[in-house]
Coordinates of C-alpha atoms and ligand atoms in Angstrom, one line a residue:
M5 CA 11.8 -29.4 -8.9
D6 CA 9.9 -26.5 -7.3
R7 CA 7.1 -27.4 -5.2
R8 CA 4.6 -25.4 -7.1
Q9 CA 5.7 -26.9 -10.2
F10 CA 5.5 -30.4 -8.7
L11 CA 2.0 -29.7 -7.5
K12 CA 1.2 -28.3 -10.8
N13 CA 2.4 -31.5 -12.6
S14 CA 0.7 -33.7 -10.1
A15 CA -3.2 -34.4 -10.2
I16 CA -3.2 -33.3 -6.6
A17 CA -6.8 -33.5 -5.8
G18 CA -8.0 -36.7 -4.3
A19 CA -4.1 -38.0 -4.6
M20 CA -1.6 -38.8 -1.8
V21 CA 1.2 -36.5 -2.3
A22 CA 4.5 -36.8 -0.5
I23 CA 6.6 -33.8 -0.4
P24 CA 10.0 -34.1 1.3
G25 CA 10.4 -32.5 4.8
A26 CA 6.6 -31.9 4.9
S27 CA 3.6 -33.7 6.4
T28 CA 1.7 -36.1 4.0
F29 CA -1.3 -35.0 2.2
A30 CA -4.8 -36.4 3.4
S31 CA -6.6 -38.0 0.5
S32 CA -9.3 -35.4 0.2
T33 CA -6.8 -32.3 0.4
D34 CA -6.3 -30.0 -2.4
A35 CA -3.5 -28.2 -0.9
Q36 CA -1.1 -28.0 2.0
I37 CA 0.7 -25.2 4.0
D38 CA 3.8 -25.9 6.0
I39 CA 4.9 -23.4 8.8
F40 CA 8.2 -23.9 10.1
V41 CA 7.8 -22.4 13.6
D42 CA 11.6 -22.5 14.4
E43 CA 12.6 -20.6 11.2
P44 CA 11.9 -16.8 11.9
Q45 CA 13.0 -14.6 8.8
G46 CA 13.2 -11.1 10.5
V47 CA 10.3 -9.0 12.6
I48 CA 7.4 -7.8 10.5
S49 CA 7.6 -3.9 11.1
P50 CA 4.4 -2.7 12.2
N51 CA 5.0 0.3 9.7
I52 CA 4.3 -2.1 6.7
Y53 CA 0.6 -1.4 7.8
G54 CA 0.8 2.4 7.2
Q55 CA -1.7 4.8 5.4
F56 CA -1.1 7.5 2.9
T57 CA -3.1 10.8 3.0
E58 CA -2.7 13.6 0.3
H59 CA -4.4 17.1 0.0
I60 CA -6.2 15.7 -3.2
G61 CA -9.5 15.5 -4.0
G62 CA -11.5 14.2 -1.0
V63 CA -8.6 12.6 1.1
I64 CA -8.1 15.4 3.5
Y65 CA -11.4 17.7 3.0
D66 CA -14.4 15.6 3.1
G67 CA -12.6 12.3 4.1
V68 CA -10.4 13.2 7.2
W69 CA -11.4 16.7 8.1
V70 CA -15.0 17.9 8.7
G71 CA -13.9 21.0 10.4
P72 CA -14.8 21.5 14.4
E73 CA -17.9 23.6 13.5
S74 CA -19.4 20.5 11.6
K75 CA -22.5 18.7 12.6
I76 CA -20.6 15.5 11.7
P77 CA -19.2 14.0 14.8
N78 CA -15.7 14.8 15.2
Q79 CA -12.9 15.5 17.5
Y80 CA -11.1 18.8 16.9
G81 CA -12.5 18.7 13.2
I82 CA -11.3 15.2 12.5
R83 CA -14.1 12.6 11.8
T84 CA -14.7 10.5 15.0
E85 CA -15.6 7.4 12.9
L86 CA -12.5 7.7 11.2
I87 CA -10.5 7.8 14.2
D88 CA -12.1 5.0 16.0
K89 CA -11.9 2.7 12.9
L90 CA -8.1 3.5 12.5
R91 CA -7.6 2.8 16.4
R92 CA -9.2 -0.6 15.8
I93 CA -6.7 -1.5 12.9
H94 CA -3.8 -0.1 15.0
V95 CA -2.7 2.1 12.1
P96 CA 1.0 2.6 12.9
V97 CA 2.1 5.4 10.6
I98 CA 0.3 8.0 8.2
R99 CA 2.1 9.6 5.5
W100 CA 1.3 13.3 4.7
P101 CA 0.8 15.7 3.0
G102 CA 1.7 14.1 -0.3
G103 CA 2.1 12.8 -2.9
C104 CA 3.0 15.1 -5.6
F105 CA 1.3 17.9 -3.3
A106 CA 4.1 17.7 -1.1
D107 CA 6.6 19.4 -3.6
S108 CA 4.2 22.5 -4.0
Y109 CA 3.5 22.9 -0.3
D110 CA 4.8 25.1 2.1
W111 CA 4.3 24.0 5.6
M112 CA 4.3 27.6 6.9
D113 CA 1.2 28.1 5.1
G114 CA -0.8 25.7 7.4
I115 CA 0.2 27.0 10.9
G116 CA -1.1 29.8 12.8
P117 CA -4.6 30.7 13.6
A118 CA -7.0 28.9 10.8
A119 CA -8.7 32.4 9.9
K120 CA -5.3 34.0 8.7
R121 CA -3.9 30.8 6.7
P122 CA -3.6 31.7 3.1
T123 CA -5.6 30.1 0.4
R124 CA -3.2 28.8 -2.5
T125 CA -3.8 26.8 -5.8
N126 CA -3.7 22.9 -5.0
F127 CA -1.1 21.2 -7.1
W128 CA -4.0 19.0 -8.6
E129 CA -5.4 21.9 -10.2
V130 CA -3.6 21.0 -13.4
D131 CA -4.3 17.1 -13.6
P132 CA -6.7 16.1 -16.3
D133 CA -8.7 14.2 -13.7
A134 CA -9.6 17.6 -12.1
A135 CA -10.7 19.0 -15.3
R136 CA -14.5 18.0 -14.6
L137 CA -14.0 20.2 -11.6
H138 CA -13.3 23.3 -13.5
E139 CA -16.3 22.4 -16.0
Q140 CA -18.6 22.6 -13.0
G141 CA -17.0 25.5 -11.8
K142 CA -15.6 24.1 -8.8
Q143 CA -11.9 25.4 -8.8
I144 CA -9.5 23.6 -6.8
F145 CA -8.0 25.7 -3.7
E146 CA -6.2 24.7 -0.9
T147 CA -7.5 26.6 2.1
N148 CA -4.8 25.3 4.6
A149 CA -7.3 24.6 7.3
F150 CA -5.7 21.3 7.6
G151 CA -2.0 21.9 8.3
T152 CA 0.7 20.3 10.5
N153 CA -1.1 20.9 13.9
E154 CA -4.2 19.2 12.5
F155 CA -2.0 16.2 11.0
M156 CA -0.2 15.7 14.4
R157 CA -3.6 15.9 16.2
F158 CA -4.9 13.2 13.8
C159 CA -1.9 11.1 14.3
Q160 CA -2.2 11.4 18.2
L161 CA -5.9 10.5 18.1
T162 CA -5.5 7.4 16.1
G163 CA -2.0 6.4 17.7
A164 CA -0.1 6.8 14.6
Q165 CA 3.4 8.1 13.7
P166 CA 3.8 10.8 11.4
Y167 CA 5.6 10.4 8.2
L168 CA 6.0 13.8 6.6
A169 CA 7.0 14.3 3.0
V170 CA 9.3 17.4 2.5
N171 CA 9.1 19.7 -0.3
L172 CA 12.3 19.3 -2.4
R173 CA 11.2 20.9 -5.6
S174 CA 10.1 24.2 -4.7
L175 CA 11.3 25.2 -1.1
P176 CA 15.1 25.3 -0.2
P177 CA 16.6 23.0 2.4
L178 CA 16.2 25.6 5.1
S179 CA 12.6 25.2 4.8
F180 CA 12.9 21.6 5.7
D181 CA 15.2 22.2 8.8
R182 CA 12.7 24.7 9.9
W183 CA 9.7 22.3 9.7
V184 CA 11.8 19.8 11.8
E185 CA 12.4 22.7 14.2
Y186 CA 8.6 23.6 14.4
C187 CA 7.8 19.8 14.9
N188 CA 10.7 18.6 17.3
S189 CA 12.4 21.6 19.2
P190 CA 11.9 21.5 22.9
A191 CA 9.1 23.6 24.6
G192 CA 10.2 27.2 25.2
S193 CA 13.3 26.8 23.1
T194 CA 12.9 28.6 19.8
T195 CA 10.3 30.9 18.2
L196 CA 8.8 28.1 16.2
A197 CA 8.4 26.1 19.4
D198 CA 6.5 29.0 20.8
M199 CA 4.3 29.2 17.9
R200 CA 3.4 25.5 18.2
A201 CA 2.7 26.1 21.9
A202 CA 0.4 28.9 21.0
A203 CA -1.4 26.4 18.9
G204 CA -2.0 24.2 21.7
F205 CA 1.0 22.1 21.4
P206 CA 3.9 22.9 23.8
Q207 CA 5.3 19.5 23.8
P208 CA 7.5 18.6 20.7
F209 CA 5.7 16.3 18.2
G210 CA 8.6 14.0 18.0
A211 CA 8.3 13.4 14.3
R212 CA 10.9 10.8 13.1
Y213 CA 9.9 9.8 9.6
W214 CA 10.8 12.3 6.9
G215 CA 10.7 11.6 3.3
V216 CA 12.8 13.8 1.2
G217 CA 11.1 14.6 -1.9
N218 CA 8.5 12.7 -3.9
E219 CA 8.7 11.0 -6.9
S220 CA 11.7 13.1 -7.7
W221 CA 11.9 11.5 -11.2
G222 CA 8.5 13.1 -12.2
C223 CA 6.3 15.5 -10.3
G224 CA 9.0 16.1 -7.6
G225 CA 11.4 18.1 -10.0
N226 CA 12.1 15.7 -12.9
F227 CA 15.5 15.0 -11.8
T228 CA 18.0 12.7 -13.3
P229 CA 19.0 10.2 -10.4
E230 CA 22.4 11.9 -9.9
E231 CA 21.0 15.3 -9.7
Y232 CA 18.4 13.8 -7.0
A233 CA 21.1 12.4 -5.2
S234 CA 22.9 15.5 -5.0
E235 CA 20.0 17.2 -3.8
F236 CA 19.4 14.6 -1.3
R237 CA 23.0 15.3 0.2
R238 CA 22.0 18.9 0.5
Y239 CA 18.8 18.5 2.0
T240 CA 19.9 16.0 4.5
S241 CA 23.3 16.5 5.5
W242 CA 22.6 18.8 8.6
I243 CA 19.1 18.5 9.9
P244 CA 18.6 19.4 13.7
H245 CA 17.9 16.2 15.7
Y246 CA 16.5 17.4 19.2
G247 CA 17.3 14.0 20.4
V248 CA 14.8 12.4 17.8
D249 CA 16.3 9.4 16.0
L250 CA 15.4 10.8 12.6
Q251 CA 14.7 8.5 9.8
L252 CA 15.3 10.0 6.3
I253 CA 13.7 8.4 3.3
G254 CA 15.0 9.0 -0.3
S255 CA 12.8 9.3 -3.1
G256 CA 13.2 5.9 -4.7
P257 CA 11.9 4.4 -8.1
N258 CA 8.9 4.5 -10.0
N259 CA 7.8 0.7 -10.4
D260 CA 11.0 -1.5 -10.8
D261 CA 13.2 1.4 -12.3
V262 CA 16.6 -0.1 -11.2
D263 CA 18.3 2.3 -13.1
W264 CA 17.0 5.1 -11.0
T265 CA 18.4 3.2 -7.8
H266 CA 21.6 2.2 -9.5
R267 CA 22.5 5.7 -10.6
A268 CA 21.4 7.5 -7.3
F269 CA 23.2 4.9 -5.0
Q270 CA 26.4 5.1 -7.2
E271 CA 26.3 8.8 -6.8
L272 CA 26.1 8.6 -3.1
F273 CA 28.0 5.5 -2.3
T274 CA 30.9 5.6 -4.6
G275 CA 33.8 8.5 -4.6
H276 CA 32.6 10.9 -2.1
V277 CA 30.8 8.7 0.0
Y278 CA 27.6 9.9 1.8
D279 CA 27.6 8.3 5.2
N280 CA 24.5 9.5 7.2
P281 CA 23.2 6.9 9.7
S282 CA 19.7 8.8 9.5
F283 CA 19.3 7.7 5.9
T284 CA 17.5 4.5 6.4
G285 CA 14.8 4.2 3.8
W286 CA 14.4 4.2 0.0
S287 CA 10.9 4.8 -1.2
V288 CA 9.2 2.5 -4.1
H289 CA 5.8 3.5 -5.7
Y290 CA 4.1 0.9 -7.3
Y291 CA 0.5 0.9 -8.6
A292 CA -1.2 -1.8 -10.4
S293 CA -2.7 0.3 -13.2
N294 CA -2.0 -1.6 -16.5
L295 CA -4.7 -4.2 -16.9
S296 CA -4.4 -4.0 -20.8
R297 CA -2.7 -7.6 -20.7
G298 CA 0.2 -6.1 -22.4
K299 CA -1.5 -4.3 -25.2
T300 CA -0.4 -0.8 -24.4
T301 CA 1.9 1.0 -22.2
D302 CA 0.0 3.9 -22.2
W303 CA -0.9 5.2 -18.6
I304 CA -4.3 6.3 -19.2
K305 CA -5.5 3.6 -21.9
G306 CA -3.9 0.7 -19.9
K307 CA -6.1 1.4 -16.9
G308 CA -9.0 -1.0 -16.1
D309 CA -12.5 -0.3 -14.6
A310 CA -13.1 -0.6 -10.8
L311 CA -16.5 -2.1 -11.4
A312 CA -16.8 -3.3 -14.9
F313 CA -14.5 -6.1 -15.2
E314 CA -14.5 -9.8 -16.1
A315 CA -12.7 -12.7 -14.8
V316 CA -9.6 -12.4 -16.9
D317 CA -9.2 -8.7 -15.5
W318 CA -9.7 -10.2 -11.9
Y319 CA -6.6 -12.4 -12.6
E320 CA -4.7 -9.6 -14.3
L321 CA -5.0 -7.4 -11.3
M322 CA -3.8 -10.3 -9.2
R323 CA -0.7 -10.8 -11.6
Q324 CA -0.1 -7.0 -11.6
C325 CA 0.0 -6.7 -7.9
N326 CA 1.9 -9.8 -7.6
R327 CA 4.8 -8.1 -9.5
I328 CA 5.7 -6.2 -6.0
D329 CA 7.6 -9.2 -4.9
Q330 CA 10.0 -9.1 -8.0
I331 CA 10.3 -5.3 -7.4
I332 CA 11.4 -5.7 -3.9
Q333 CA 14.0 -8.3 -4.9
D334 CA 15.5 -6.3 -7.9
Q335 CA 15.5 -3.1 -5.7
W336 CA 17.0 -4.7 -2.9
S337 CA 19.7 -6.5 -5.0
V338 CA 20.8 -3.2 -6.6
M339 CA 21.0 -1.4 -3.2
G340 CA 22.9 -4.2 -1.8
E341 CA 25.8 -3.6 -4.5
Y342 CA 26.4 -0.1 -2.7
D343 CA 24.9 -0.3 0.7
T344 CA 26.5 -3.7 1.3
K345 CA 25.4 -3.9 5.0
H346 CA 21.9 -3.1 3.9
R347 CA 21.3 -0.5 6.2
I348 CA 18.9 1.1 4.0
K349 CA 15.6 -0.7 3.8
L350 CA 12.6 -0.2 1.4
V351 CA 9.7 1.9 2.0
V352 CA 6.9 1.1 -0.2
D353 CA 4.9 4.4 0.4
E354 CA 2.5 4.2 -2.4
Y355 CA 0.8 1.0 -3.7
G356 CA -2.5 -0.2 -4.8
P357 CA -4.8 -0.7 -7.9
W358 CA -5.4 2.7 -9.9
Y359 CA -8.4 2.3 -12.4
R360 CA -9.7 4.9 -14.8
E361 CA -12.0 7.8 -13.4
G362 CA -15.6 7.2 -13.2
T363 CA -16.6 5.3 -9.9
E364 CA -15.7 8.2 -7.7
L365 CA -18.6 8.9 -5.1
D366 CA -18.3 12.6 -5.6
P367 CA -17.0 14.8 -8.7
T368 CA -14.7 16.5 -6.2
H369 CA -12.9 13.1 -5.2
I370 CA -10.0 13.2 -7.8
F371 CA -8.7 9.6 -8.1
G372 CA -11.6 8.3 -6.2
Q373 CA -12.7 4.8 -7.0
Q374 CA -14.9 1.9 -5.6
V375 CA -13.1 -0.8 -3.9
T376 CA -14.4 -4.4 -4.4
I377 CA -13.6 -7.6 -3.1
R378 CA -11.0 -8.1 -5.9
D379 CA -9.1 -5.0 -4.7
A380 CA -9.3 -6.8 -1.1
L381 CA -7.5 -9.9 -2.4
A382 CA -4.9 -7.7 -4.3
T383 CA -4.3 -5.8 -1.1
A384 CA -4.1 -8.9 1.0
L385 CA -1.7 -10.5 -1.4
T386 CA 0.4 -7.3 -1.2
L387 CA 0.6 -7.3 2.6
D388 CA 1.5 -10.9 2.4
T389 CA 4.4 -10.0 0.2
F390 CA 5.6 -7.3 2.6
N391 CA 5.3 -9.8 5.4
R392 CA 7.4 -12.5 3.6
N393 CA 10.0 -9.8 2.9
A394 CA 10.2 -8.5 6.4
E395 CA 14.0 -8.1 6.4
K396 CA 13.7 -5.9 3.2
V397 CA 10.7 -3.6 3.7
C398 CA 10.7 -1.6 6.8
M399 CA 7.7 0.5 5.8
A400 CA 4.7 0.8 3.4
A401 CA 1.7 3.3 2.9
N402 CA -1.4 2.4 1.1
A403 CA -2.6 4.7 -1.3
Q404 CA -4.8 6.2 0.1
L405 CA -6.4 6.1 3.1
V406 CA -9.9 7.4 2.2
N407 CA -11.9 8.7 -1.1
N408 CA -9.0 7.7 -3.3
L409 CA -7.5 4.9 -5.2
N410 CA -7.1 1.8 -2.9
A411 CA -9.4 3.3 0.0
L412 CA -10.1 1.8 3.4
F413 CA -13.0 4.4 3.7
L414 CA -15.3 6.2 1.6
A415 CA -17.0 9.3 2.9
H416 CA -19.1 12.3 1.7
Q417 CA -20.6 15.0 4.0
E418 CA -22.2 12.9 6.8
H419 CA -21.9 9.5 4.8
F420 CA -19.1 7.0 5.9
I421 CA -18.5 3.4 5.2
V422 CA -15.6 0.9 5.1
T423 CA -14.5 -0.6 2.0
P424 CA -13.4 -4.6 1.9
N425 CA -9.9 -3.2 2.2
Y426 CA -10.4 -1.9 5.5
F427 CA -11.2 -5.6 6.8
V428 CA -8.1 -6.6 5.2
F429 CA -6.1 -4.4 7.4
E430 CA -8.2 -5.5 10.4
M431 CA -7.5 -9.1 9.8
Y432 CA -3.8 -8.6 9.1
A433 CA -3.0 -6.4 12.0
S434 CA -2.0 -9.1 14.3
H435 CA 1.1 -9.7 12.0
Q436 CA 2.5 -6.4 13.2
G437 CA 5.5 -6.9 15.2
G438 CA 5.3 -10.6 14.7
Q439 CA 8.3 -12.9 13.7
N440 CA 7.9 -13.7 10.1
L441 CA 8.0 -17.6 9.7
R442 CA 9.2 -19.6 6.6
T443 CA 6.0 -20.9 5.1
L444 CA 5.5 -23.1 2.0
F445 CA 2.1 -22.9 0.2
S446 CA 1.7 -26.0 -1.9
A447 CA -1.6 -25.8 -4.3
P448 CA -2.5 -26.5 -7.6
E449 CA -2.3 -23.3 -9.9
V450 CA -5.4 -21.6 -11.2
S451 CA -5.7 -21.8 -15.1
Y452 CA -7.8 -19.6 -16.9
V453 CA -8.1 -18.1 -20.6
R454 CA -6.0 -15.0 -21.3
D455 CA -6.6 -13.7 -24.9
G456 CA -7.3 -17.2 -26.2
N457 CA -4.2 -18.7 -24.3
Q458 CA -4.2 -20.7 -21.1
A459 CA -2.8 -18.6 -18.2
Q460 CA -1.8 -19.6 -14.8
F461 CA -1.6 -18.1 -11.4
W462 CA -0.7 -19.2 -7.9
G463 CA -3.1 -21.4 -6.4
L464 CA -2.9 -20.2 -2.9
N465 CA -0.2 -17.9 -1.2
G466 CA 0.1 -15.8 2.1
S467 CA 2.4 -15.2 5.1
A468 CA 2.8 -16.5 8.6
S469 CA 4.0 -14.9 11.7
R470 CA 4.4 -15.6 15.3
K471 CA 4.1 -13.7 18.6
D472 CA 4.6 -15.6 21.8
K473 CA 2.4 -18.7 21.6
V474 CA 0.2 -17.5 18.7
V475 CA 0.9 -18.0 15.0
T476 CA -1.1 -15.8 12.5
L477 CA -1.5 -17.3 9.0
T478 CA -3.1 -15.1 6.5
V479 CA -3.9 -16.9 3.1
V480 CA -5.2 -15.5 -0.3
N481 CA -7.2 -17.9 -2.7
P482 CA -7.4 -16.1 -5.9
D483 CA -9.6 -18.6 -7.6
L484 CA -12.8 -17.4 -8.6
A485 CA -14.4 -21.0 -8.8
R486 CA -12.8 -23.3 -6.7
P487 CA -12.5 -23.6 -2.9
M488 CA -9.3 -25.1 -1.6
E489 CA -9.3 -27.8 1.0
T490 CA -6.2 -27.3 2.7
Q491 CA -4.2 -29.2 5.5
I492 CA -1.9 -26.8 7.6
A493 CA 1.1 -28.5 9.4
L494 CA 3.1 -26.7 11.7
H495 CA 6.8 -27.7 11.9
G496 CA 8.5 -27.4 15.5
A497 CA 5.6 -26.8 17.4
T498 CA 2.1 -28.4 18.4
I499 CA -1.0 -26.8 17.6
T500 CA -3.8 -26.7 20.4
R501 CA -6.6 -24.7 18.8
A502 CA -7.1 -22.7 15.7
A503 CA -9.8 -19.9 14.9
G504 CA -10.6 -18.6 11.5
T505 CA -11.9 -15.6 9.8
V506 CA -12.9 -15.2 6.2
L507 CA -13.4 -12.3 3.7
A508 CA -15.2 -13.7 0.5
N509 CA -18.2 -12.9 -1.5
S510 CA -19.6 -15.1 -4.5
D511 CA -19.9 -11.8 -6.6
M512 CA -16.4 -10.9 -7.8
H513 CA -17.8 -7.2 -8.0
A514 CA -19.1 -7.0 -4.4
H515 CA -18.6 -3.8 -2.8
N516 CA -19.8 -1.6 0.0
T517 CA -21.9 1.4 -0.7
F518 CA -23.7 4.1 1.4
D519 CA -27.1 2.4 0.8
Q520 CA -25.5 -1.2 1.2
P521 CA -22.6 -0.6 3.6
N522 CA -22.3 -4.3 4.8
A523 CA -22.5 -6.0 1.4
V524 CA -18.9 -7.2 1.9
K525 CA -17.8 -8.0 5.5
P526 CA -15.8 -10.7 7.2
A527 CA -17.5 -13.8 8.6
S528 CA -15.8 -16.7 11.0
L529 CA -14.0 -19.5 9.0
P530 CA -14.5 -23.2 10.2
V531 CA -11.2 -24.7 11.2
S532 CA -10.7 -28.3 12.3
V533 CA -7.8 -29.3 14.6
S534 CA -6.9 -33.0 15.0
G535 CA -3.5 -35.0 15.4
G536 CA -1.5 -31.8 15.1
L537 CA -2.9 -30.9 12.0
T538 CA -5.3 -27.9 11.0
A539 CA -7.8 -28.5 8.1
V540 CA -9.5 -25.6 6.4
R541 CA -11.5 -24.9 3.3
F542 CA -10.5 -21.7 2.1
P543 CA -13.4 -20.4 -0.1
A544 CA -13.0 -19.4 -3.6
A545 CA -12.1 -15.7 -4.2
S546 CA -11.1 -15.2 -0.4
V547 CA -8.7 -13.7 2.0
N548 CA -8.3 -15.8 5.2
K549 CA -6.8 -15.5 8.6
L550 CA -6.0 -18.3 11.1
E551 CA -4.9 -17.5 14.6
I552 CA -3.2 -20.7 15.7
S553 CA -2.6 -21.4 19.4
L554 CA 0.8 -23.2 20.3
A555 CA 1.2 -25.4 23.1
Ligands
LIG245 O1 -1.5 8.8 -5.0 C1 -1.7 9.6 -6.1 C2 -0.5 10.1 -6.7 O2 0.1 9.1 -7.3 C3 0.7 10.9 -5.9 O3 0.3 12.2 -5.5 C4 1.8 10.7 -6.5 O4 3.0 10.4 -5.6 C5 1.6 9.6 -7.4 O5 2.0 9.7 -8.7

């Protein structure tokens, strides 16, 4: 019997429960976590903790870029507060310039003296969410004030690696070659290297990560998988390397579209096999957007509200976000049918909850939405899933960094705050580069009423990783009402001490605003260590982190 099932069937609270291979529960314990320190399951790539930035609404302009002349503190035009906060969470990689924007973007428009750069119509001008801007007389134009140089500066200042999304729909492969040349050709070697030097960057940027098209099944060209695979061959078979270990990422499925991956991989790996060692990533986009509880598949009607929601919507979001685990398993298994050695890993470069419009902080923030403690739990359980699948997922990018969907920051003019999501990334940063450890979570399931029927969701889940003599354990308790008295046992090591941090709030709608920027923030979590076991009370509706020192 599965251990979760076992616990579900047992009246666990207050009972003594013996689980084979694990420690015995203390009588007052609700749940148990068993960490197997000598069973590492792959290294957690730091790049799982990446962020996504696109030229849409308020992400770049108002979010990242305020301009060098602004009174808002900035470095080379980039918000200083944002830089400082991103350094603090060790942001490993930033994806740019889109998103759908990428497939209508000409990188040549965004280099050279700022005053001479052309103004273009932004891709998002046609989106229904942008209609309000037209109504208000605010057209959507792209000034190109923020281009490759500014993005690279942003990466350098934050310590992140750049991950560039290449235009496959509306520019030829030669433009991709030239972008690589602009970024990576050695100082003094090419005309583009000279142009880069003239902008203040004599040394190459050394850009490794290149996404070849974005959502090529949709906004990126509406290709069939076979057509996309054929374009992918054409765009990637002869890229200048300049000594950089390029990593090429193909445009993978929407959600769990296994047909897309099957057919694209079949085209690439059977018959005339495409054997390019630089092809190492396959993207997945998964937004938890349908909160209708199965009542509709309509993209617009299925969306919930970022702030106006009930308990059932809380759990529905958890269920939707939790689907990412199955998506990873399904995609991995299809990829393995063709790429039998699994050279190509998954890159979940867009994910997060997506609500209907209405909670954006400024009308210009297309897809801007508020971020509550609910989203923090959803983000945490997603990151835990990536950690547990460390051998399959090599990179991810949260959509998006600021003023958009699952943001870590909300900014408008001089105002700047962190959302609850920021604290999740701060708490989880110590997983970066750690050895993922096999960990069992045994807890009674949450029960709640879903359209008149009892529904269940897991009671505790998370991930654990080890670096030297420290184990980081992160745990989500999704239960809105019930704290979880939990015993933690380490197998294969002795605990000396443990320190805890918790992000929780008794109001499920809690969020930060410009007026109340600290409504949601982390606190320390009491942890007791005795006889080699750790005991913790995980509060209701919480994200938790324990740093456990080993002897
Ligand atoms: O993140 C917003 C948009 O969602 C991106 O531009 C696109 O790739 C996806 O559909």
